[in-house]
Short mmCIF file of C-alpha atoms and ligand atoms in Angstrom, two decimals:
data_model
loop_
_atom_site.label_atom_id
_atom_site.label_comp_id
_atom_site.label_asym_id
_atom_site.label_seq_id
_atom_site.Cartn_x
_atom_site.Cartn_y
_atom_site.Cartn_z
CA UNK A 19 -161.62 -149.54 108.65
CA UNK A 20 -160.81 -153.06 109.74
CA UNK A 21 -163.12 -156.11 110.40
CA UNK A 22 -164.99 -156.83 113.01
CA UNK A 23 -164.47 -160.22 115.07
CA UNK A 24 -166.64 -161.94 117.84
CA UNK A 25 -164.24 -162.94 120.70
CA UNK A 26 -165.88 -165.74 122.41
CA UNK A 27 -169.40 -166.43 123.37
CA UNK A 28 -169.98 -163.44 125.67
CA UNK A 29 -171.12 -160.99 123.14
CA UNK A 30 -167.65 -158.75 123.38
CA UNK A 31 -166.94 -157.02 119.93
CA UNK A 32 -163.33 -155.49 118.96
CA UNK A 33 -162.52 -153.87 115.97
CA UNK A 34 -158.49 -154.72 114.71
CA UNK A 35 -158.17 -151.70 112.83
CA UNK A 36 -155.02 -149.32 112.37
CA UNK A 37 -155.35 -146.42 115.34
CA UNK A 38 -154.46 -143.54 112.87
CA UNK A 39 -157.35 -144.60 110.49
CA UNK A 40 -159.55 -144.71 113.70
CA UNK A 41 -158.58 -141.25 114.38
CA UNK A 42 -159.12 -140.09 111.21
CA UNK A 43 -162.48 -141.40 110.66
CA UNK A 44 -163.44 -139.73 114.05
CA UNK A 45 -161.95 -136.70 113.37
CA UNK A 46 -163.46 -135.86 110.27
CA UNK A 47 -166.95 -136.66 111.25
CA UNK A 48 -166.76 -134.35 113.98
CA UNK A 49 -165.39 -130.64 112.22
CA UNK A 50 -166.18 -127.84 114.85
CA UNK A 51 -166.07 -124.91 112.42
CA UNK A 52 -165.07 -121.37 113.07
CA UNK A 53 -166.69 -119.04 110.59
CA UNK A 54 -165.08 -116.21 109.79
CA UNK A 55 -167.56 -114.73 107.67
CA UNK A 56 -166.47 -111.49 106.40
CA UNK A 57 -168.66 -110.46 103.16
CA UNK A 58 -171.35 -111.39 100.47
CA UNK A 59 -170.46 -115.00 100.98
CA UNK A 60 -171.30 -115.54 104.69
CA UNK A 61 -174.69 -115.37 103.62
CA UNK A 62 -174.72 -118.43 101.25
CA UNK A 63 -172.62 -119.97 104.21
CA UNK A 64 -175.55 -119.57 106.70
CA UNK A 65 -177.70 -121.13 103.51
CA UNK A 66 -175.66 -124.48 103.74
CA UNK A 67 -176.00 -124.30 107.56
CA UNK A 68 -180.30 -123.96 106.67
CA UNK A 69 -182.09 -127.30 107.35
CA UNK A 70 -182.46 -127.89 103.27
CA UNK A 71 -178.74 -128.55 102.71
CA UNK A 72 -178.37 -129.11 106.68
CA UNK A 73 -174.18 -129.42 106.95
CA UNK A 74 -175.29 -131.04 110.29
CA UNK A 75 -175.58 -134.46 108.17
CA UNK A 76 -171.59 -134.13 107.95
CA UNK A 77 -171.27 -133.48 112.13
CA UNK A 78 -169.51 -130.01 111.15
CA UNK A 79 -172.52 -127.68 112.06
CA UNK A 80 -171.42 -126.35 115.55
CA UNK A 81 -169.64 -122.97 115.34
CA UNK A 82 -166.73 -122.37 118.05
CA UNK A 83 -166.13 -118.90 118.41
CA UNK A 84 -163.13 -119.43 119.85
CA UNK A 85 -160.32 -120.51 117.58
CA UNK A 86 -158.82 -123.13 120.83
CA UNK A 87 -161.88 -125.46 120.44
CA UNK A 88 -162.58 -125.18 116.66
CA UNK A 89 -160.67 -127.63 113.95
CA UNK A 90 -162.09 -125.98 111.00
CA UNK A 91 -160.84 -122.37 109.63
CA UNK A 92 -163.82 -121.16 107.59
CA UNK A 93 -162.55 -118.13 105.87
CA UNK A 94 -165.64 -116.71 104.17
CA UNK A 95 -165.36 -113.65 101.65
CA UNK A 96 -163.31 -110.52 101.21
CA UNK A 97 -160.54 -110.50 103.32
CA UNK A 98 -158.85 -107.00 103.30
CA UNK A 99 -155.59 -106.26 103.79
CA UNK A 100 -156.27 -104.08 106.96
CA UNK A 101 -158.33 -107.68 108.03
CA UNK A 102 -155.44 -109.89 107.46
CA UNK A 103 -153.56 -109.56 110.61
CA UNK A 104 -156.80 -111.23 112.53
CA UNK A 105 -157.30 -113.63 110.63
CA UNK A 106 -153.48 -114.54 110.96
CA UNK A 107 -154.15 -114.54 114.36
CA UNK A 108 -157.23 -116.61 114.51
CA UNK A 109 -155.16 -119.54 112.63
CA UNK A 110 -152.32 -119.06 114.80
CA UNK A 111 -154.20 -119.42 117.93
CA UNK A 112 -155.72 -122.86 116.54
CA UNK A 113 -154.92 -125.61 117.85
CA UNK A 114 -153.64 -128.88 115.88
CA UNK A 115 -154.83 -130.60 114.03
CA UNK A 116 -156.40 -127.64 112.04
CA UNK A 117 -157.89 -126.99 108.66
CA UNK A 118 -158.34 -123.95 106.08
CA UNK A 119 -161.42 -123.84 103.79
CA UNK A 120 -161.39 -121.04 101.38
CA UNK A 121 -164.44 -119.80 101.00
CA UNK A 122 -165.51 -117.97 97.47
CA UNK A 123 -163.50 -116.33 94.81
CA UNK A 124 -162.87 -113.65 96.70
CA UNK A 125 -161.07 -116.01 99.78
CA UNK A 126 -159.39 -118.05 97.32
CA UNK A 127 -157.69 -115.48 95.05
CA UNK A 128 -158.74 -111.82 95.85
CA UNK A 129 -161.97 -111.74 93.54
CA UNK A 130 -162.29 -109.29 91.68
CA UNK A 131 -160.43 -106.92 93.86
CA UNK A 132 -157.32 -106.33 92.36
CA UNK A 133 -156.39 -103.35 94.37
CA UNK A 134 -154.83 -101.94 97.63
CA UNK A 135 -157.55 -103.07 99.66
CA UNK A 136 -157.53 -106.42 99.16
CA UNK A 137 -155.22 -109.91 100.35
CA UNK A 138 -155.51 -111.96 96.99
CA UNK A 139 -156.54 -114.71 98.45
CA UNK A 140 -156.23 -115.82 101.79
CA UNK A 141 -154.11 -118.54 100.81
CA UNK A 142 -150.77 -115.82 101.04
CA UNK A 143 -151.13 -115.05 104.28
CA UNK A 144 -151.80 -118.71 105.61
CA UNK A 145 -152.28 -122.05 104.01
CA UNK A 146 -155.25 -123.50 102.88
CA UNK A 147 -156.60 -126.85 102.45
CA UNK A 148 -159.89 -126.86 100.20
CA UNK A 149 -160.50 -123.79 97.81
CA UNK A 150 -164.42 -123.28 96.58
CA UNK A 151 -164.95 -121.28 93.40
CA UNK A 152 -168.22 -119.31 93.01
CA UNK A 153 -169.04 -115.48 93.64
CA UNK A 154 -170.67 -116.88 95.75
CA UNK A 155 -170.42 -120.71 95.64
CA UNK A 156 -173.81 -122.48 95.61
CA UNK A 157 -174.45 -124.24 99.10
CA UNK A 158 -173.80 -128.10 97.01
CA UNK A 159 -169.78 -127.17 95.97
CA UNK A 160 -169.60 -126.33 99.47
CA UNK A 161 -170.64 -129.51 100.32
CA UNK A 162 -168.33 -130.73 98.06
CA UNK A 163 -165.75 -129.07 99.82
CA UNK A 164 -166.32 -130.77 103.04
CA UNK A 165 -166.49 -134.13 101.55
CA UNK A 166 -163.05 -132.81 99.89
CA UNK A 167 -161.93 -131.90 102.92
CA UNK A 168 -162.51 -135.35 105.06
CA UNK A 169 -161.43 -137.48 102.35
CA UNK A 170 -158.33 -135.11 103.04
CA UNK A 171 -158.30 -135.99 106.74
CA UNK A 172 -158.93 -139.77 106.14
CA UNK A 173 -155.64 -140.32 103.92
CA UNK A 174 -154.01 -137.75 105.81
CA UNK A 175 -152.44 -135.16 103.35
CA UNK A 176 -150.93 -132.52 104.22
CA UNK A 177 -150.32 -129.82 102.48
CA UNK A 178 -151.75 -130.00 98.38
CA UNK A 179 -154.70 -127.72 98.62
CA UNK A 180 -157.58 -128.70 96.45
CA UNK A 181 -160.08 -126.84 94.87
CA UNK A 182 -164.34 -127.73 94.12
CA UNK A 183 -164.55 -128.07 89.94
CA UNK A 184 -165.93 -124.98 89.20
CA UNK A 185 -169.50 -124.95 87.69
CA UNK A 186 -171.01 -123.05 85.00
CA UNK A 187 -173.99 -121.31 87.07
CA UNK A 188 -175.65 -120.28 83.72
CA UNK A 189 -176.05 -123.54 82.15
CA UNK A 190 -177.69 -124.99 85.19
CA UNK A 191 -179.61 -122.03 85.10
CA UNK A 192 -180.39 -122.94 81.27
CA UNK A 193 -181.19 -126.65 81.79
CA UNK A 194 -183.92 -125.67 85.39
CA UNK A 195 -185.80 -122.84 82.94
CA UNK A 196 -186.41 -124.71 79.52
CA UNK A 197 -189.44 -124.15 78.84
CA UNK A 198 -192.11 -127.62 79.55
CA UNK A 199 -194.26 -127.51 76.60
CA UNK B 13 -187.31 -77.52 92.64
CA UNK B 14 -184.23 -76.68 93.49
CA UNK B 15 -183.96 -73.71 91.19
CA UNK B 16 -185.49 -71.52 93.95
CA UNK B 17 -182.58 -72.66 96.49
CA UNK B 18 -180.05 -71.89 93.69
CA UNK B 19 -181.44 -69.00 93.15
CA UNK B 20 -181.55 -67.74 96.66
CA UNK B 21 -177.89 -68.84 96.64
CA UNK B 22 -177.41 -66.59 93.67
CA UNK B 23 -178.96 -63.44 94.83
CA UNK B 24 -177.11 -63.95 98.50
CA UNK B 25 -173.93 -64.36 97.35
CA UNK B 26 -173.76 -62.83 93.67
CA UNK B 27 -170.44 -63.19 92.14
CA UNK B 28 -169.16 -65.88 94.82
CA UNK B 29 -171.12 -68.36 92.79
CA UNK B 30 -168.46 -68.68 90.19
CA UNK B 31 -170.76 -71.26 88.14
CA UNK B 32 -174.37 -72.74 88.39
CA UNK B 33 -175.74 -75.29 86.19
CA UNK B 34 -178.74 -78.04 86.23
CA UNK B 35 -178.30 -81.20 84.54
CA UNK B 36 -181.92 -82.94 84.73
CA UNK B 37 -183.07 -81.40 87.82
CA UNK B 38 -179.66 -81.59 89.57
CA UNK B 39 -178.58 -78.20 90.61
CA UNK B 40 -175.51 -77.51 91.56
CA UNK B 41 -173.26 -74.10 92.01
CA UNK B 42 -169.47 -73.48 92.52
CA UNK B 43 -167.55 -71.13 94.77
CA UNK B 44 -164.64 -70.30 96.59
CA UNK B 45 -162.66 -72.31 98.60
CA UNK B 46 -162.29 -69.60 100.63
CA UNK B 47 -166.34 -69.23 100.91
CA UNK B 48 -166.44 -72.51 101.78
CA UNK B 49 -167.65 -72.87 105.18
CA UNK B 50 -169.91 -69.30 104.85
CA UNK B 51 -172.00 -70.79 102.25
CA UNK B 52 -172.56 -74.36 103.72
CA UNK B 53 -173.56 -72.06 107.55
CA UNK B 54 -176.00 -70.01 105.03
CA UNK B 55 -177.07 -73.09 103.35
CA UNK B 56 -178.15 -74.43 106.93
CA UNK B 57 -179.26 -71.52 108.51
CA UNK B 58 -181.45 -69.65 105.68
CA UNK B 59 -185.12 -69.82 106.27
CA UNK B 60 -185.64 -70.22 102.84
CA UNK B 61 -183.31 -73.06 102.37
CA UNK B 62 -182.67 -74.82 105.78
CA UNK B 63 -181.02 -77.72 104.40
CA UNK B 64 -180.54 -80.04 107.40
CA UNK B 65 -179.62 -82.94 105.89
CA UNK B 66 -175.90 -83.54 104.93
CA UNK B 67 -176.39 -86.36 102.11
CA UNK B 68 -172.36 -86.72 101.01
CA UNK B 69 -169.41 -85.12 101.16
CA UNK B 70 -166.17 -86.58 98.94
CA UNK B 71 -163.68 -85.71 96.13
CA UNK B 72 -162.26 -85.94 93.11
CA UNK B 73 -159.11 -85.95 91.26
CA UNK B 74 -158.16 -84.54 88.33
CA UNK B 75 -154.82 -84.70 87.94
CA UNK B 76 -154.22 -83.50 84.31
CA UNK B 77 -156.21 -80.22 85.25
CA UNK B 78 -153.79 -77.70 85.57
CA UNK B 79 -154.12 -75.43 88.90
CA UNK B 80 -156.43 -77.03 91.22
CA UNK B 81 -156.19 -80.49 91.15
CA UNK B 82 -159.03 -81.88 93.39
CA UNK B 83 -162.94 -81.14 93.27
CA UNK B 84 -164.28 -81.58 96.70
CA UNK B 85 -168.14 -82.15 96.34
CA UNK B 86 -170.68 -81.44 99.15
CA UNK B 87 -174.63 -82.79 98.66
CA UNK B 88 -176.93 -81.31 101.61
CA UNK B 89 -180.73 -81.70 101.18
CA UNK B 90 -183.67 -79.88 103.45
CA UNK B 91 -186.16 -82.43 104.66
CA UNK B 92 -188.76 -79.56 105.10
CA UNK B 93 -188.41 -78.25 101.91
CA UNK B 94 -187.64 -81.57 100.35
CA UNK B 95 -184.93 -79.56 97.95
CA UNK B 96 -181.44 -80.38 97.25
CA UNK B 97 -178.53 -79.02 96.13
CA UNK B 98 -174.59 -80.10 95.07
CA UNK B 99 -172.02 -77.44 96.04
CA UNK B 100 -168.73 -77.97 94.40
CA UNK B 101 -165.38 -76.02 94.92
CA UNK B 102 -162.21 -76.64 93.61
CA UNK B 103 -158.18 -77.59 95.98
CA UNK B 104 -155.08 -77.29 94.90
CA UNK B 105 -153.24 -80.12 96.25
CA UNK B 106 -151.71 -78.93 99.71
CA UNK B 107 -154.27 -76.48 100.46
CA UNK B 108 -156.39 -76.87 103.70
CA UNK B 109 -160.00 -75.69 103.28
CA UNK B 110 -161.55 -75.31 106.47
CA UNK B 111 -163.91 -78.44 108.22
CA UNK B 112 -167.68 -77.95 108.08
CA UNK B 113 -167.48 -80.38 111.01
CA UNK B 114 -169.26 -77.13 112.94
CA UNK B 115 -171.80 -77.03 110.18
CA UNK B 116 -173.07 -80.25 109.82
CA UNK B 117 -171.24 -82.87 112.43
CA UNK B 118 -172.13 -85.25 110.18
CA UNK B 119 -169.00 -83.86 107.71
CA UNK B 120 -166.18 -85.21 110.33
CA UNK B 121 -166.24 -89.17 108.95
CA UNK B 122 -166.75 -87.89 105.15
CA UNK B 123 -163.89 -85.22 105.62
CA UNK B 124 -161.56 -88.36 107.22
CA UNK B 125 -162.32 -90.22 104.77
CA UNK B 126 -161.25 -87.67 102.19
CA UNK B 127 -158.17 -87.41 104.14
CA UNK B 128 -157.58 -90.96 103.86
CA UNK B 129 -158.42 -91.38 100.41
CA UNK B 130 -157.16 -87.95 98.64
CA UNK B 131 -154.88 -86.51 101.54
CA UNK B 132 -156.95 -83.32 101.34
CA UNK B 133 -156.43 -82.23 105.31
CA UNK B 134 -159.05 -80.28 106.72
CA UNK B 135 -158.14 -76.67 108.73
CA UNK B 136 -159.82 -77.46 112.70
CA UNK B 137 -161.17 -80.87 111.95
CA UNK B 138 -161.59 -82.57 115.48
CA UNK B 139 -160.02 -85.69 114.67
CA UNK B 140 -158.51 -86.42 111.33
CA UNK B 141 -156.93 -89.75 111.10
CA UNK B 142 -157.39 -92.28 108.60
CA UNK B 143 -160.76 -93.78 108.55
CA UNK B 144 -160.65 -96.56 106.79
CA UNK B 145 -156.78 -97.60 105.98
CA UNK B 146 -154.37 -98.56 108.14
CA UNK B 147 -151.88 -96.04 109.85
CA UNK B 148 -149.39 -97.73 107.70
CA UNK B 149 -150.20 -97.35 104.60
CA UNK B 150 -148.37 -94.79 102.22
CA UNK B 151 -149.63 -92.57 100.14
CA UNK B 152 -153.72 -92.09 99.08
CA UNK B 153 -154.99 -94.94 96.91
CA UNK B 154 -157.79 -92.87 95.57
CA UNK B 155 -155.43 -89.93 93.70
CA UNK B 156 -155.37 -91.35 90.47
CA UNK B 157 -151.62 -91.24 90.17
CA UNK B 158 -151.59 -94.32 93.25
CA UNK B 159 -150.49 -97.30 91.27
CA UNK B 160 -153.91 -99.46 90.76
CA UNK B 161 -152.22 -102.93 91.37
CA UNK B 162 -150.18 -101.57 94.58
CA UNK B 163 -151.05 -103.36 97.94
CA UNK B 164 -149.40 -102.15 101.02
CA UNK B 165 -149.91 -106.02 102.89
CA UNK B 166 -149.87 -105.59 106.57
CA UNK B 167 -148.67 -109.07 106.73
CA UNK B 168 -146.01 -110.02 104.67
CA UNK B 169 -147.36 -112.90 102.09
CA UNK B 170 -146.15 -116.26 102.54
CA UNK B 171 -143.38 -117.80 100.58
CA UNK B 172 -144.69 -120.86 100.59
CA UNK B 173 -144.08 -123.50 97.35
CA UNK B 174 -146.95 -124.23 95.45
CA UNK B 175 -148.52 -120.98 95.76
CA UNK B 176 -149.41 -120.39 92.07
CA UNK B 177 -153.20 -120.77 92.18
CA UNK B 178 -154.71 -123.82 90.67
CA UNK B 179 -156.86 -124.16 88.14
CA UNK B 180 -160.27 -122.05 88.02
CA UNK B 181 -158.29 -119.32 90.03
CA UNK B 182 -155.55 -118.67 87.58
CA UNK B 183 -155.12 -114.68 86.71
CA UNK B 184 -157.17 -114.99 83.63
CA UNK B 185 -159.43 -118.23 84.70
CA UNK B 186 -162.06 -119.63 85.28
CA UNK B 187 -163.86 -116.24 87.09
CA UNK B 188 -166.09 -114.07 84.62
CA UNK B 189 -164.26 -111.21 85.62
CA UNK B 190 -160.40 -112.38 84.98
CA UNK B 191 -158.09 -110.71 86.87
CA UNK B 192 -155.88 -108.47 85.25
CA UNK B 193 -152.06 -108.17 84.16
CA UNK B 194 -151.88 -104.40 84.24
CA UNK B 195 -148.03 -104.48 82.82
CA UNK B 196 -149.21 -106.43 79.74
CA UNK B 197 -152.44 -104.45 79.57
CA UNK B 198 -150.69 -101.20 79.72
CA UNK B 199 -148.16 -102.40 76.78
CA UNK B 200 -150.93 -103.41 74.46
CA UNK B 201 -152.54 -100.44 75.03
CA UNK B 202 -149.27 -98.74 73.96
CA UNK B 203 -148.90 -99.99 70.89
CA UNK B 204 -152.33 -100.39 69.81
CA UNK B 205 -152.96 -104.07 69.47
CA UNK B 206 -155.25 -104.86 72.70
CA UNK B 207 -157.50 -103.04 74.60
CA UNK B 208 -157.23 -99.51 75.14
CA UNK B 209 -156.16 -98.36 78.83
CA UNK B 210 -158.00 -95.98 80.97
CA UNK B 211 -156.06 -92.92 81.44
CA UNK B 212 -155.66 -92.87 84.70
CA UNK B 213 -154.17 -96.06 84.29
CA UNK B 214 -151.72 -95.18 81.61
CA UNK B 215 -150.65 -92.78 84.75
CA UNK B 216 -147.98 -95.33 86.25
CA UNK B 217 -146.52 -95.13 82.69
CA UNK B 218 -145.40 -92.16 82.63
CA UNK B 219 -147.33 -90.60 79.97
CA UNK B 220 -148.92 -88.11 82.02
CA UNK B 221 -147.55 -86.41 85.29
CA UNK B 222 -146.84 -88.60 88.02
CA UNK B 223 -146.80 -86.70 90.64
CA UNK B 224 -148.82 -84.88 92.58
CA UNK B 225 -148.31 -80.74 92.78
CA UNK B 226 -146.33 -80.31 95.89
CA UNK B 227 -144.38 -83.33 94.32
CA UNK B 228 -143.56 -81.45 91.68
CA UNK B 229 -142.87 -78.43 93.93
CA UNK B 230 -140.23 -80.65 95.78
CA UNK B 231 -138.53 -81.93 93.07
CA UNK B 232 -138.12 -78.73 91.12
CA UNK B 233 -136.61 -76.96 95.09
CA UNK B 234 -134.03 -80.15 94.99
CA UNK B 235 -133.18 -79.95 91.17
CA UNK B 236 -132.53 -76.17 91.54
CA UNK B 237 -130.40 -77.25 94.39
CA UNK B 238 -128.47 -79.75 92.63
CA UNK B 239 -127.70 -77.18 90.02
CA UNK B 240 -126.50 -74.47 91.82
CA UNK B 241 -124.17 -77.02 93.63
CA UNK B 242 -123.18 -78.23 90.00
CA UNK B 243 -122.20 -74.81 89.22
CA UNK B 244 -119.93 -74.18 92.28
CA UNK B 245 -118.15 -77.57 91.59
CA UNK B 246 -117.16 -76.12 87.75
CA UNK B 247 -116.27 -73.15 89.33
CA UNK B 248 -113.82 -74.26 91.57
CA UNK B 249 -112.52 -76.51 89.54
CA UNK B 250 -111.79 -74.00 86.64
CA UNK B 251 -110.62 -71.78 89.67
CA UNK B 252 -108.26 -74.69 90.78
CA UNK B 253 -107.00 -75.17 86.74
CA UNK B 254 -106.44 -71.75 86.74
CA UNK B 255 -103.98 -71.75 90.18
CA UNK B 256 -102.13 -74.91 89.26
CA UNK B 257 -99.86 -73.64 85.97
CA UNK B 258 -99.05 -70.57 87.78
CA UNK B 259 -97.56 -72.91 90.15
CA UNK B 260 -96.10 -75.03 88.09
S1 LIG C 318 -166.71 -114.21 96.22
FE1 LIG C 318 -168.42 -112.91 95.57
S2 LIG C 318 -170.05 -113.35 97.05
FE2 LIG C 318 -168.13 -114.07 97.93
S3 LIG C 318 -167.36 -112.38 99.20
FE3 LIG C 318 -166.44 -112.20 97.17
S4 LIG C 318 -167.78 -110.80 96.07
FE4 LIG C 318 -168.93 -111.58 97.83
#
């Protein structure tokens, strides 16, 4: 962002910034998400929406459920081949600027599905912009994510997905149950 | 508990029940494909057993058996007798048993989705489509000799560069349950030095037959066919070679 100058005496403020940055900021402050929650994950996805991780402190808690108002592709769990088509459809339908969150293992490479049923990941069919790694990710690397995914839409990349550093769930796991004695 | 509605079976039927046996309380029998549908109507209608709940019906493949190749596997249970029993009868692949859609209604989504996974078609079934594929897909993912790592993708995959996955999603990263090269599985399994393969895996590789029976029927009609046309080729050739120096 630029500075901010005082034009004369009569209190009127301006910002001299660069329009695109101004855009940006605005932009990813204000994700409308559509959540296409398919499987095991959507329910750790409605977990990040809960008031104790509360994705409303990023302004991207308001679902569209249509694809022509929504910036944000959320593309939650298993996505199976007979699936793919709609979801194709869904990103088509989007309208620009748009983004593609990967949601899970299963979203971001197939999982451990490695069969007919399954698209491994969703990224063949379209691209995507943030992958999250977890069966199912905990609600913080999803928050990572989205900060991932506006410092994406401040620079303005296109293009070079990035994925959430996975985490090893069991050493957390280790370091909350040692024993207090 | 059971043992009563076995038995019942038994003394109704007598040698129809090809086989009976009870593994911890489970009882199951085996008949006739052509018995089929008369002993899932008694199975409803007897006082003794009214068994008016259709639990499951599904299949299984055994491709190495010689013979009939598919088990299809019915599981009915009486809530007012609160006994059970598995019925079990065996397909060759290409026959049609008939639908005990009539019997229990509940048998027309289990018998589609037989169809759709084994390709076992069902004689007077209402409606039998795929349940659960697409109408595009080829072949029955569920026969064991359906290639395990063969996706029929409804939408072509992009071509896009910079499609190799990154980091924790690599084929054997990052994910406690690494994904799997079957080629390289299958070729350590071959020679010994990695993991062993599951059968039905080793399939693909030719180790065990490939195709399904009315495959095999097929091929054998066309290679019969090709060798009887062989045969007429040599003999008019050696027909010809015989003509030509009594010309010349
Ligand atoms: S990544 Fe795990 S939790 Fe998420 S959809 Fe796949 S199987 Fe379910």
């Amino acid at each position: 962002m630029g500075e901010m100058k005082i034009l004369g005496g009569g209190g009127e403020v301006a910002f001299t910034t660069q329009f695109d940055a101004l855009l940006a900021w605005a932009r990813k402050w204000s994700l409308f998400q559509y959540p296409f929650a398919t499987a095991c994950c959507g329910m750790e996805f409605f977990a990040v929406a809960s008031p104790r991780y509360d994705i409303a402190r990023f302004g991207a808690e308001a679902p569209r459920f249509s694809p022509r108002q929504a910036d944000v592709l959320w593309v939650v769990g298993t996505i199976s081949q007979r699936q793919a088509p709609v979801v194709k459809r869904i990103y088509d339908q989007m309208t620009e600027p748009k983004w593609v969150v990967a949601f899970g293992t299963c979203a971001s490479c197939g999982g451990f599905y490695d069969n007919y049923t399954t698209v491994p990941g969703v990224d063949k069919i379209i691209p995507v912009d943030v992958y999250i790694p977890g069966c199912p990710p905990r609600p913080e690397a999803v928050l990572d994510a989205l900060m991932l995914l506006q410092e994406k839409i401040q620079k303005g990349v296109h293009g070079e997905p990035v994925s959430v550093p996975p985490k090893d769930p069991l050493s957390q796991l280790r370091r909350k149950t040692k024993p207090s004695r | 508990m059971s043992k009563a509605a076995v038995s019942r079976l038994k003394s109704h039927f007598g040698d129809k029940v090809l086989a009976s046996s009870d593994f911890r309380g489970d009882d199951a029998i085996e008949v006739a494909v052509k018995d089929w549908v008369d002993v899932a109507t008694f199975l409803r209608d007897d006082d003794k057993l009214k068994m008016n709940h259709f639990v499951d019906l599904t299949a299984v493949d055994y491709p190495e058996r010689e013979g009939a190749r598919f088990d299809l596997v019915l599981m009915v249970r009486s809530v007012e007798k609160k006994h059970r029993v598995r019925v079990t009868t065996k397909v060759a692949d290409g026959t049609k048993p008939k639908t005990l859609f009539p019997v229990w209604s509940g048998a027309n989504w289990a018998e589609r989705e037989i169809y759709d996974m084994f390709g076992i078609e069902f004689l007077n079934h209402p409606d039998l489509r795929r349940i659960l594929l697409y109408d595009e897909f080829i072949g029955f993912p569920l026969r064991k000799d359906y290639p395990i790592d063969k996706a029929q993708p409804l939408v072509p995959y992009r071509d896009a560069p910079g499609l190799t996955k990154l980091p924790p999603f690599g084929i054997d990263q990052g994910q406690p349950f690494g994904r799997i090269r079957w080629d390289d599985r299958l070729r350590e399994g071959a020679n010994g030095s990695g993991r062993a393969v599951s059968p039905s895996i080793a399939l693909q590789t030719g180790e065990r037959r490939a195709l399904s029976d009315s495959e095999v029927a097929v091929a054998q009609i066309e290679e019969l066919a090709m060798r009887v046309e062989e045969e007429q080729r040599v003999k008019q050739e050696q027909e010809a070679k015989k003509d030509a120096p009594a010309e010349g």
